[in-house]
Coordinates of C-alpha atoms in Angstrom, one line a residue:
Chain P
M259 CA -12.6 -28.1 5.2
F260 CA -14.6 -25.4 6.8
H261 CA -17.2 -24.9 4.9
I262 CA -19.0 -21.4 4.1
T263 CA -22.6 -22.6 4.7
E264 CA -21.6 -24.0 8.6
N265 CA -21.6 -20.2 9.5
K266 CA -22.6 -17.0 7.5
L267 CA -20.7 -14.9 9.7
M268 CA -17.1 -14.3 9.7
L269 CA -14.3 -12.5 11.7
A270 CA -12.2 -9.3 9.2
M271 CA -11.1 -6.9 10.2
N272 CA -13.4 -3.1 10.6
Y273 CA -11.5 0.4 10.2
R274 CA -13.0 2.8 12.1
G275 CA -11.1 6.0 11.4
P276 CA -7.9 7.3 11.4
K277 CA -5.7 5.0 13.6
R278 CA -8.2 3.0 14.7
V279 CA -9.4 -1.0 13.6
R280 CA -11.1 -3.8 14.9
I281 CA -11.9 -7.1 15.1
D282 CA -15.3 -7.7 13.7
E283 CA -18.2 -10.6 12.8
K284 CA -18.9 -9.7 9.4
P285 CA -21.3 -11.7 6.8
I286 CA -19.2 -14.2 5.2
P287 CA -19.1 -12.5 1.2
E288 CA -21.1 -13.8 -1.3
I289 CA -21.0 -14.6 -4.9
L290 CA -22.1 -11.8 -7.0
H291 CA -20.9 -12.0 -10.1
P292 CA -19.9 -15.1 -12.9
Q293 CA -16.2 -14.9 -12.4
D294 CA -16.2 -14.6 -8.8
A295 CA -14.8 -17.1 -6.5
I296 CA -15.4 -17.2 -2.0
V297 CA -11.7 -17.7 -0.8
R298 CA -11.1 -18.9 2.3
V299 CA -7.7 -16.3 3.8
T300 CA -4.9 -18.6 4.8
R301 CA -2.4 -15.4 5.0
S302 CA -3.4 -11.9 5.0
C303 CA -0.6 -8.9 5.6
I304 CA -0.4 -5.6 6.6
C305 CA 1.6 -3.3 4.1
G306 CA 3.5 -0.2 4.1
S307 CA 0.7 1.5 1.8
D308 CA -2.4 -0.2 4.1
L309 CA -1.0 2.5 6.9
H310 CA -1.6 5.4 4.5
L311 CA -5.1 4.2 4.7
Y312 CA -4.8 3.1 9.2
N313 CA -3.8 6.6 8.9
G314 CA -6.8 8.4 6.8
N315 CA -4.8 9.7 4.3
V316 CA -6.9 7.9 1.0
P317 CA -10.1 9.7 0.3
D318 CA -13.4 7.8 0.4
T319 CA -11.9 5.6 2.4
R320 CA -15.4 4.0 4.3
V321 CA -15.2 3.1 7.9
G322 CA -17.1 -0.6 8.3
S323 CA -14.5 -1.1 5.7
T324 CA -12.2 -4.5 5.6
F325 CA -8.2 -4.2 4.1
G326 CA -6.5 -6.1 2.4
H327 CA -4.8 -6.7 -0.7
E328 CA -1.7 -9.2 0.2
F329 CA -3.0 -12.7 1.1
T330 CA -3.6 -16.2 -0.2
G331 CA -6.1 -18.4 0.4
I332 CA -8.5 -21.6 -0.6
V333 CA -11.3 -21.6 -2.7
E334 CA -14.3 -22.2 -1.1
E335 CA -16.4 -21.1 -4.1
I336 CA -16.6 -20.4 -7.9
G337 CA -19.2 -18.6 -9.8
S338 CA -20.8 -20.0 -13.1
E339 CA -18.1 -18.7 -15.3
V340 CA -15.3 -19.5 -13.8
T341 CA -12.8 -22.1 -15.4
K342 CA -9.3 -22.2 -14.3
L343 CA -9.9 -22.5 -10.4
K344 CA -11.5 -25.1 -8.6
V345 CA -12.8 -25.7 -5.2
G346 CA -9.5 -26.9 -2.4
D347 CA -7.6 -25.1 -4.8
H348 CA -4.9 -22.8 -2.9
I349 CA -4.2 -19.6 -4.3
L350 CA -2.2 -16.2 -4.5
V351 CA -4.3 -13.3 -5.4
P352 CA -2.4 -10.3 -7.2
F353 CA -3.5 -7.2 -5.3
N354 CA -4.5 -5.7 -8.7
I355 CA -8.0 -7.0 -9.8
S356 CA -7.8 -7.1 -13.4
C357 CA -10.4 -8.5 -16.3
G358 CA -8.1 -9.4 -18.7
Q359 CA -10.2 -8.5 -21.3
C360 CA -9.7 -4.6 -21.4
A361 CA -7.4 -2.6 -23.6
F362 CA -4.6 -1.9 -20.8
C363 CA -4.6 -5.3 -19.8
K364 CA -3.8 -6.9 -23.4
Q365 CA -0.9 -4.8 -23.0
E366 CA -0.1 -6.4 -19.5
L367 CA -0.8 -3.4 -18.0
Y368 CA -3.1 -5.6 -14.8
G369 CA -2.7 -2.7 -12.2
N370 CA -4.1 -0.7 -14.7
C371 CA -7.7 -2.1 -15.4
H372 CA -10.4 -1.0 -16.6
E373 CA -13.5 -2.6 -15.9
A374 CA -12.5 -3.0 -11.6
N375 CA -12.0 0.2 -9.8
S376 CA -15.8 2.8 -11.1
Q377 CA -15.0 5.1 -8.7
A378 CA -12.0 7.1 -10.4
T379 CA -9.9 6.3 -13.5
A380 CA -6.2 6.9 -12.2
V381 CA -6.2 4.2 -10.3
G382 CA -7.1 0.1 -10.7
G383 CA -8.3 -2.1 -8.9
I384 CA -7.5 -2.9 -5.7
F385 CA -8.4 -5.4 -2.5
G386 CA -9.3 -3.9 0.5
Y387 CA -8.0 0.2 -0.3
S388 CA -10.8 2.3 -0.2
H389 CA -13.2 3.4 -2.5
T390 CA -10.5 5.3 -4.9
A391 CA -9.9 1.9 -5.8
G392 CA -12.6 -0.1 -6.3
G393 CA -14.4 -0.2 -2.9
Y394 CA -13.8 -3.6 -2.5
N395 CA -12.8 -5.1 0.8
G396 CA -10.0 -6.7 1.5
G397 CA -8.1 -10.3 2.9
Q398 CA -7.6 -9.3 6.8
A399 CA -10.6 -11.7 7.8
E400 CA -11.1 -14.8 7.1
Y401 CA -13.0 -15.0 3.4
V402 CA -12.3 -12.8 0.6
R403 CA -14.7 -12.7 -2.8
V404 CA -12.0 -11.9 -5.1
P405 CA -13.6 -10.8 -8.8
Y406 CA -12.3 -11.8 -11.9
A407 CA -10.8 -15.6 -11.0
N408 CA -10.3 -16.7 -14.5
V409 CA -7.7 -13.9 -14.3
G410 CA -5.4 -12.9 -11.3
P411 CA -5.5 -16.1 -8.9
T412 CA -2.5 -18.0 -9.7
V413 CA -2.9 -21.8 -7.8
I414 CA 0.4 -22.3 -5.3
P415 CA 2.8 -23.8 -7.0
E416 CA 3.2 -27.7 -5.0
G417 CA 6.0 -27.4 -2.4
M418 CA 6.1 -23.5 -2.0
D419 CA 5.7 -22.6 1.4
P420 CA 2.4 -20.3 1.9
D421 CA 4.3 -17.9 4.0
D422 CA 6.7 -17.3 1.0
A423 CA 3.4 -17.5 -2.0
V424 CA 1.9 -14.7 -0.1
L425 CA 4.8 -11.8 -0.5
L426 CA 5.0 -12.7 -4.3
T427 CA 1.0 -10.8 -4.0
D428 CA 2.7 -7.7 -3.6
V429 CA 6.1 -7.1 -2.0
V430 CA 8.0 -8.9 -4.3
P431 CA 6.3 -7.9 -7.8
T432 CA 6.7 -4.3 -6.4
G433 CA 10.1 -4.5 -5.3
Y434 CA 11.2 -6.2 -9.2
Q435 CA 8.9 -3.5 -11.2
A436 CA 11.0 -0.5 -8.8
A437 CA 14.0 -2.3 -10.5
E438 CA 12.8 -3.5 -13.2
M439 CA 11.6 -0.1 -14.8
A440 CA 14.8 2.3 -13.3
G441 CA 16.2 0.1 -16.9
I442 CA 19.3 -0.6 -14.1
Q443 CA 22.2 -1.3 -17.0
K444 CA 24.6 -3.3 -16.0
G445 CA 27.1 -1.6 -13.4
D446 CA 24.5 1.1 -12.4
T447 CA 24.8 2.6 -9.5
V448 CA 20.9 2.5 -7.5
V449 CA 20.3 4.7 -4.6
I450 CA 16.6 3.1 -3.7
F451 CA 15.1 6.1 -0.7
G452 CA 13.0 4.0 1.9
A453 CA 14.1 0.3 3.8
G454 CA 10.6 -0.7 4.6
P455 CA 9.4 -4.5 2.7
I456 CA 9.1 -2.7 -0.7
G457 CA 12.8 -0.7 -0.8
I458 CA 14.2 -3.7 0.5
M459 CA 13.3 -6.2 -1.7
A460 CA 13.9 -3.3 -5.1
A461 CA 17.6 -3.9 -3.6
K462 CA 17.4 -7.4 -3.7
C463 CA 15.8 -7.6 -7.3
S464 CA 18.2 -4.5 -8.3
W465 CA 21.0 -6.9 -8.5
L466 CA 19.5 -9.5 -10.8
F467 CA 18.9 -6.9 -13.6
G468 CA 23.3 -5.9 -13.0
A469 CA 23.5 -3.0 -10.6
G470 CA 27.1 -1.9 -9.7
R471 CA 26.4 -0.9 -6.3
V472 CA 22.9 -1.0 -4.6
I473 CA 23.0 1.9 -1.5
V474 CA 19.7 2.0 0.6
I475 CA 18.8 5.3 2.9
D476 CA 16.3 5.7 5.4
K477 CA 16.4 6.2 9.4
E478 CA 15.3 3.1 11.0
E479 CA 18.5 1.8 12.4
Y480 CA 17.3 -1.9 12.5
R481 CA 15.8 -1.6 8.9
L482 CA 19.0 -0.6 7.4
E483 CA 20.4 -3.6 9.0
F484 CA 18.4 -6.2 8.1
A485 CA 18.3 -4.5 4.1
R486 CA 22.7 -4.9 4.6
N487 CA 22.0 -9.0 5.2
Y488 CA 19.2 -9.7 3.2
S489 CA 20.2 -7.5 0.1
D490 CA 23.9 -7.1 0.5
C491 CA 23.6 -3.7 0.1
E492 CA 25.1 -0.4 1.5
A493 CA 22.4 1.4 3.7
Y494 CA 23.2 4.7 5.1
N495 CA 21.0 6.5 8.4
F496 CA 20.2 10.2 6.4
E497 CA 19.8 11.4 10.0
E498 CA 23.1 11.6 9.8
M499 CA 23.8 12.8 6.8
D500 CA 23.6 16.9 6.5
D501 CA 21.8 16.7 3.3
P502 CA 21.5 13.0 2.0
V503 CA 21.6 15.0 -1.8
V504 CA 24.9 15.9 -1.2
W505 CA 25.5 12.6 0.2
V506 CA 24.4 10.8 -3.1
K507 CA 26.6 13.3 -4.9
K508 CA 29.5 12.7 -3.1
N509 CA 29.3 9.6 -2.9
T510 CA 28.5 8.9 -6.7
D511 CA 32.2 11.1 -7.3
W512 CA 29.9 14.3 -8.1
M513 CA 27.9 12.7 -11.0
G514 CA 24.6 11.6 -9.0
A515 CA 23.0 7.9 -9.0
D516 CA 22.1 7.1 -12.8
V517 CA 19.6 5.3 -10.8
C518 CA 17.1 6.7 -7.8
I519 CA 13.9 4.3 -6.5
D520 CA 11.0 6.3 -4.4
A521 CA 10.1 2.8 -1.7
V522 CA 9.0 5.3 0.3
G523 CA 5.6 7.6 -0.7
A524 CA 3.3 9.1 1.3
E525 CA 4.6 8.6 5.0
A526 CA 8.5 9.5 4.2
A527 CA 10.0 11.2 7.2
G528 CA 13.1 13.7 6.7
N529 CA 11.7 17.0 5.3
V530 CA 9.8 18.9 8.4
M531 CA 7.9 20.9 5.2
Q532 CA 6.4 18.1 4.0
T533 CA 5.8 16.3 6.6
I534 CA 3.7 19.5 8.5
T535 CA 2.3 19.9 4.6
G536 CA 1.8 16.4 3.5
R537 CA 0.9 14.4 6.5
K538 CA -0.1 16.8 9.1
L539 CA -2.5 19.1 7.2
L540 CA -3.4 17.0 4.4
I541 CA -2.8 19.9 1.7
Q542 CA -0.6 17.9 -0.7
A543 CA -1.3 14.6 -1.4
G544 CA 1.6 12.8 1.3
S545 CA 5.1 13.5 1.9
A546 CA 6.6 13.7 -1.3
T547 CA 10.6 13.9 0.7
A548 CA 11.5 10.4 -0.9
L549 CA 10.0 11.7 -4.1
H550 CA 12.3 15.2 -3.7
W551 CA 15.6 13.4 -3.3
A552 CA 15.4 11.1 -5.6
I553 CA 15.3 13.7 -8.3
N554 CA 17.5 15.6 -6.6
S555 CA 20.1 12.9 -6.6
V556 CA 19.8 11.2 -9.7
K557 CA 21.8 12.4 -12.1
K558 CA 21.3 14.2 -15.9
G559 CA 20.1 11.8 -18.2
G560 CA 19.2 9.2 -15.1
I561 CA 16.2 7.7 -14.1
V562 CA 14.3 7.8 -10.7
S563 CA 11.7 5.2 -11.0
I564 CA 8.0 5.5 -7.9
V565 CA 6.4 2.8 -6.4
G566 CA 5.9 4.4 -3.3
V567 CA 2.0 5.5 -3.1
Y568 CA 0.8 8.6 -2.9
G569 CA -3.5 10.1 -2.6
P570 CA -4.7 11.3 -5.8
T571 CA -3.9 15.2 -5.4
D572 CA -0.6 17.0 -5.3
N573 CA 2.3 16.9 -4.2
L574 CA 5.4 19.2 -4.1
V575 CA 8.2 18.2 -5.8
P576 CA 10.9 19.9 -7.8
I577 CA 9.7 19.3 -11.3
G578 CA 11.9 21.8 -13.6
N579 CA 14.4 19.7 -12.0
V580 CA 13.3 17.0 -14.0
V581 CA 13.1 18.8 -17.0
N582 CA 16.5 20.7 -16.5
K583 CA 17.9 17.4 -15.7
G584 CA 16.3 15.3 -18.8
I585 CA 14.8 12.7 -15.8
T586 CA 12.8 10.1 -16.8
I587 CA 10.5 8.7 -14.6
R588 CA 8.9 6.0 -14.6
A589 CA 6.0 4.6 -12.1
N590 CA 3.1 2.3 -11.9
Q591 CA 1.5 0.0 -9.8
A592 CA 3.0 -3.7 -9.9
S593 CA 1.8 -5.8 -12.5
V594 CA 1.8 -8.9 -10.5
K595 CA 0.6 -11.5 -13.1
R596 CA 2.3 -10.7 -15.8
L597 CA 5.8 -11.0 -13.4
L598 CA 4.3 -14.0 -10.9
P599 CA 5.9 -16.9 -13.8
R600 CA 9.1 -15.4 -13.4
L601 CA 9.2 -14.4 -10.1
I602 CA 8.0 -17.8 -8.6
E603 CA 10.9 -19.5 -10.7
H604 CA 12.8 -17.0 -8.7
V605 CA 11.9 -18.2 -5.4
Q606 CA 11.8 -21.5 -6.2
N607 CA 15.4 -21.3 -7.9
G608 CA 16.2 -20.1 -4.1
V609 CA 17.3 -16.9 -5.9
I610 CA 14.7 -14.8 -4.4
N611 CA 13.5 -16.1 -0.6
P612 CA 10.7 -13.7 0.2
K613 CA 9.3 -15.0 3.5
G614 CA 13.3 -14.2 4.4
L615 CA 10.5 -10.9 4.9
I616 CA 8.5 -12.0 7.5
T617 CA 9.5 -11.0 11.1
H618 CA 5.8 -10.9 12.9
R619 CA 3.3 -13.9 13.0
I620 CA 0.1 -12.0 14.6
P621 CA -3.5 -13.6 15.1
L622 CA -6.4 -11.9 12.6
E623 CA -7.7 -10.9 16.2
E624 CA -5.0 -8.6 17.1
V625 CA -5.3 -6.9 13.9
A626 CA -5.3 -3.6 16.4
D627 CA -2.0 -4.1 17.6
G628 CA -0.7 -5.4 14.0
Y629 CA -1.4 -2.6 12.6
R630 CA 0.3 -0.5 15.9
M631 CA 3.4 -2.3 15.5
F632 CA 3.6 -1.9 11.8
S633 CA 2.8 1.5 12.1
N634 CA 5.1 2.4 14.5
K635 CA 8.3 0.4 13.8
L636 CA 8.0 -1.9 17.2
D637 CA 9.7 -4.7 18.2
N638 CA 11.8 -4.1 14.9
C639 CA 8.9 -4.5 12.7
I640 CA 9.4 -4.9 8.7
K641 CA 7.0 -7.7 7.4
P642 CA 3.7 -8.6 9.7
V643 CA 1.5 -11.5 8.8
L644 CA -1.7 -12.2 9.7
I645 CA -3.1 -15.3 10.1
P646 CA -7.1 -16.4 10.9
P647 CA -8.0 -18.5 13.1
K648 CA -9.5 -21.0 10.3
A649 CA -6.3 -21.0 8.1
N650 CA -5.0 -24.4 9.0
V651 CA -2.3 -24.4 7.2
Chain C
M216 CA 37.3 -4.4 -19.4
E217 CA 36.1 -5.4 -15.3
N218 CA 34.3 -9.0 -15.5
L219 CA 31.8 -8.1 -13.2
E220 CA 30.5 -11.7 -13.5
E221 CA 33.5 -12.2 -11.8
K222 CA 33.0 -9.1 -9.1
Y223 CA 29.5 -10.5 -8.0
K224 CA 29.9 -13.5 -7.7
H225 CA 29.4 -14.0 -4.4
I226 CA 25.0 -12.6 -4.9
K227 CA 22.9 -15.3 -6.3
G228 CA 21.1 -14.1 -9.0
W229 CA 23.6 -11.3 -10.4
G230 CA 22.4 -9.6 -13.2
I231 CA 20.6 -12.9 -14.8
D232 CA 17.6 -10.6 -15.4
A233 CA 19.3 -7.8 -17.7
D234 CA 18.7 -7.2 -20.6
P235 CA 20.7 -4.4 -22.5
K236 CA 17.3 -3.6 -24.7
N237 CA 15.1 -3.3 -21.8
D238 CA 14.5 0.2 -22.9
P239 CA 12.1 1.4 -23.2
T240 CA 10.7 -1.1 -20.5
Y241 CA 7.4 -1.3 -18.2
P242 CA 4.9 0.1 -18.7
M243 CA 5.4 1.3 -22.1
K244 CA 7.0 -2.5 -23.5
H245 CA 3.8 -4.4 -24.6
R246 CA 2.2 -1.6 -25.8
T247 CA 0.0 -2.2 -28.3
N248 CA -2.1 0.8 -29.0
E249 CA -5.1 -1.1 -28.5
E250 CA -6.5 1.6 -26.7
H251 CA -6.6 3.7 -30.0
K252 CA -10.0 1.9 -31.1
G253 CA -11.7 3.5 -28.1
Y254 CA -13.9 1.7 -25.6
T255 CA -14.9 -1.2 -27.9
W256 CA -13.4 -4.0 -26.2
E257 CA -16.1 -6.7 -25.6
R258 CA -17.0 -6.8 -21.7
P259 CA -17.0 -8.7 -19.4
T260 CA -20.7 -9.9 -17.8
Q261 CA -21.9 -6.9 -15.3
Q262 CA -22.3 -7.4 -11.7
P263 CA -25.9 -6.4 -11.4
I264 CA -26.1 -3.1 -9.5
N265 CA -28.8 -3.1 -7.0
I266 CA -26.7 -1.1 -4.0
E267 CA -25.0 2.6 -5.3
V268 CA -22.2 2.9 -7.1
L269 CA -20.7 6.3 -7.4
H270 CA -18.8 6.6 -10.4
S271 CA -16.9 8.8 -11.9
I272 CA -17.9 11.0 -14.7
E273 CA -14.3 10.2 -16.5
R274 CA -15.7 7.0 -17.1
P275 CA -19.3 6.2 -18.9
N276 CA -20.2 3.7 -17.3
V277 CA -19.6 2.1 -13.9
T278 CA -17.2 -1.1 -14.7
A279 CA -18.1 -4.7 -15.4
V280 CA -17.0 -5.4 -11.2
F281 CA -17.3 -3.5 -8.6
G282 CA -16.8 -3.2 -4.5
T283 CA -19.7 -4.1 -2.2
A284 CA -18.1 -2.9 1.1
A285 CA -19.1 0.4 1.9
P286 CA -21.9 2.2 0.3
P287 CA -23.2 5.4 0.7
S288 CA -25.4 6.8 3.1
G289 CA -25.8 9.2 5.7
L290 CA -24.7 12.8 5.5
S291 CA -21.2 11.3 4.6
G292 CA -23.2 9.2 1.7
V293 CA -24.6 12.8 1.0
I294 CA -20.9 15.0 0.7
R295 CA -20.1 11.9 -1.0
R296 CA -22.9 12.2 -3.7
Y297 CA -21.9 15.8 -4.2
A298 CA -18.2 14.7 -4.5
F299 CA -18.9 12.6 -7.4
K300 CA -20.5 15.4 -9.7
H301 CA -17.3 17.0 -10.0
S302 CA -14.1 14.8 -11.8
E303 CA -11.5 13.5 -10.0
N304 CA -9.3 16.3 -11.9
S305 CA -11.1 18.9 -9.5
Y306 CA -10.9 19.5 -5.8
L307 CA -14.1 19.8 -5.2
H308 CA -13.9 16.0 -6.0
W309 CA -10.6 15.0 -3.5
L310 CA -11.3 17.5 -0.7
P311 CA -15.5 16.3 0.2
L312 CA -14.2 13.1 0.5
I313 CA -11.7 14.0 3.2
L314 CA -14.9 15.5 4.5
A315 CA -16.6 12.4 3.8
D316 CA -14.1 10.3 6.0
R317 CA -14.3 12.1 8.7
V318 CA -17.7 12.3 9.2
N319 CA -18.6 9.7 8.6
V320 CA -16.1 8.5 11.3
V321 CA -18.4 10.3 13.8
E322 CA -21.4 8.5 11.7
G323 CA -19.3 5.2 13.4
I324 CA -19.0 5.8 16.8
I325 CA -23.3 6.7 16.5
E326 CA -24.0 3.6 14.9
D327 CA -21.2 1.9 17.2
F328 CA -23.7 3.5 20.5
S329 CA -27.0 2.6 19.2
T330 CA -26.2 -0.9 18.1
G331 CA -25.5 -0.7 22.3
K332 CA -21.4 -1.4 21.3
V333 CA -19.6 1.0 22.9
P334 CA -16.1 1.7 21.1
N335 CA -12.8 0.5 23.1
I336 CA -11.2 3.0 21.5
F337 CA -7.3 1.6 23.7
A338 CA -7.8 -1.8 22.3
E339 CA -7.9 -0.4 18.6
K340 CA -5.6 2.4 18.7
G341 CA -3.4 -1.6 19.8
Y342 CA -2.1 0.2 22.7
V343 CA -1.6 -3.1 23.9
A344 CA 1.4 -3.2 21.5
E345 CA 2.4 0.0 22.5
W346 CA 2.2 -1.1 25.6
K347 CA 4.4 -4.3 25.2
H348 CA 6.6 -2.7 23.5
N349 CA 7.6 0.8 24.0
K350 CA 6.3 1.3 27.3
T351 CA 8.5 4.1 28.1
G352 CA 7.3 5.8 24.8
L353 CA 3.6 5.2 25.7
L354 CA 4.2 6.9 29.4
T355 CA 6.2 9.7 28.4
R356 CA 2.8 11.0 26.3
M357 CA 0.2 10.1 28.8
A358 CA 3.0 12.6 30.7
I359 CA 3.1 15.2 28.2
L360 CA -0.7 14.8 27.7
A361 CA -1.3 15.3 31.4
A362 CA 1.4 18.2 31.9
V363 CA -0.2 20.5 28.4
T364 CA -3.8 19.6 30.1
T365 CA -2.9 20.6 33.7
T366 CA -0.9 23.7 32.2
A367 CA -4.1 24.0 29.8
L368 CA -6.5 24.6 33.2
V369 CA -4.5 26.1 35.6
L370 CA -3.7 28.7 33.3
L371 CA -7.3 29.3 32.9
T372 CA -8.1 29.3 36.0
R373 CA -5.2 31.8 36.8
K374 CA -6.6 34.4 33.7
D375 CA -10.7 34.2 35.9
D376 CA -8.6 35.3 39.1
D377 CA -6.7 38.0 37.2
D378 CA -10.6 38.9 36.1
E379 CA -11.6 39.4 38.9
Y380 CA -8.4 41.6 40.7
D381 CA -8.5 43.6 37.5
Y382 CA -12.8 43.8 38.3
E383 CA -12.3 45.6 41.9
Y384 CA -10.5 47.9 40.8

């Protein structure tokens, strides 16, 4: 075992500005609260939503911060009030930081905890996701401070591959909750915008809720091919369509999809005006192309489920159509802790194969290259995992 | 009636989480109205507030735990303090924060130089990966950049020549 006392410095990703990150030595985190744990990271992913930070699109992303909200690790030190973990436990850590005591946590809204983020009431606390999400350093480092260690972290079940475990911290729960919030009924047609890891997982999980047809729409051919194979779904390239909304209507007997899922968020391509205003000029909170298409593609009385991440200001979406079509919109950050028992069961029974999403394993020291590869979709990258030098598992 | 179980038997786990009563589903599913009692729950122990923590004016206090990644400092810190005088409902909150982020980038470069570190922009931008996996694209972008720069220089030089020519008349 590596002991924290041996060396007070660690390697950590260091944000320096839009599209600029590097690995640096930073002080190893310390216990700051009696419910804290200090965890030696064994796996850490780069998430699609990290790209919003990487591109400088999330307000209050401060230079010197360490990103990373999907990670597993070994408990090295615990605070005096931590009773549910012990030193040496190998844990997976939900991306939400939640107290378990507030009114929202008691309703299992663990992504909306009211005691984890001072900077904003519109979002809960999230590891490594700017000061707008609480100002916590994240897990793209050798060590990380984990607050409320009695609540979120879960000991990785014996025999579970750490590569499966790390994807249970965000990707699997978010994809699953996208399908869950969509209120899918048996036989429903589900259209998912976005063939990133979350969209692919949402497609996979839509079947678990009894979907009759699952369609993924994106523009990256290699991702569409991956989605077809991984999620047993149909997958189509919107660049080959005159208009994705008309395409969906035509392919649903002119009714529209029963359910549409936005699994893209702020980085969406496909509409020049949205791209310029949302991604280049930042005069709206990201490009809302996928959400726009979802609202217009769903049937009257249908459901739109949003798990794509947007910034905290405004977006241009056809809200009038939501009213006139009687659409229900459901959205939230995944409540990872709530979903974990069921999802662990699914992984153990072979229903979901999370590690099948991983395409790249990158040393933590090469974090800048990892971001570039994921951001620019190089080398057919779907899901990159960072391995710290002291991972040892 | 179509037998859906039979139709989708090739998909492992099809329908195992289907629930006709799944409506309203999450996030309303476990509604308890606990929040009707207001901010009255027993709060966790307060993390000692020994750094500057900006908090939204839409809440009365600093949360029981908070992050310490990068406390506000310098000019960007001044702008952030201004931003936090306005609510999350206001552009006067978010736009200054975006400005502060950009100022902070410059502060970061100054900080690097002041500590004797020269930022390796090429490495920080991950161009090693770009070179390895997208050599053609990278070279094309560099060629376009060089062409645009050269064209701009030529145009500027030409303008000077024209000015001189006009002046002679």
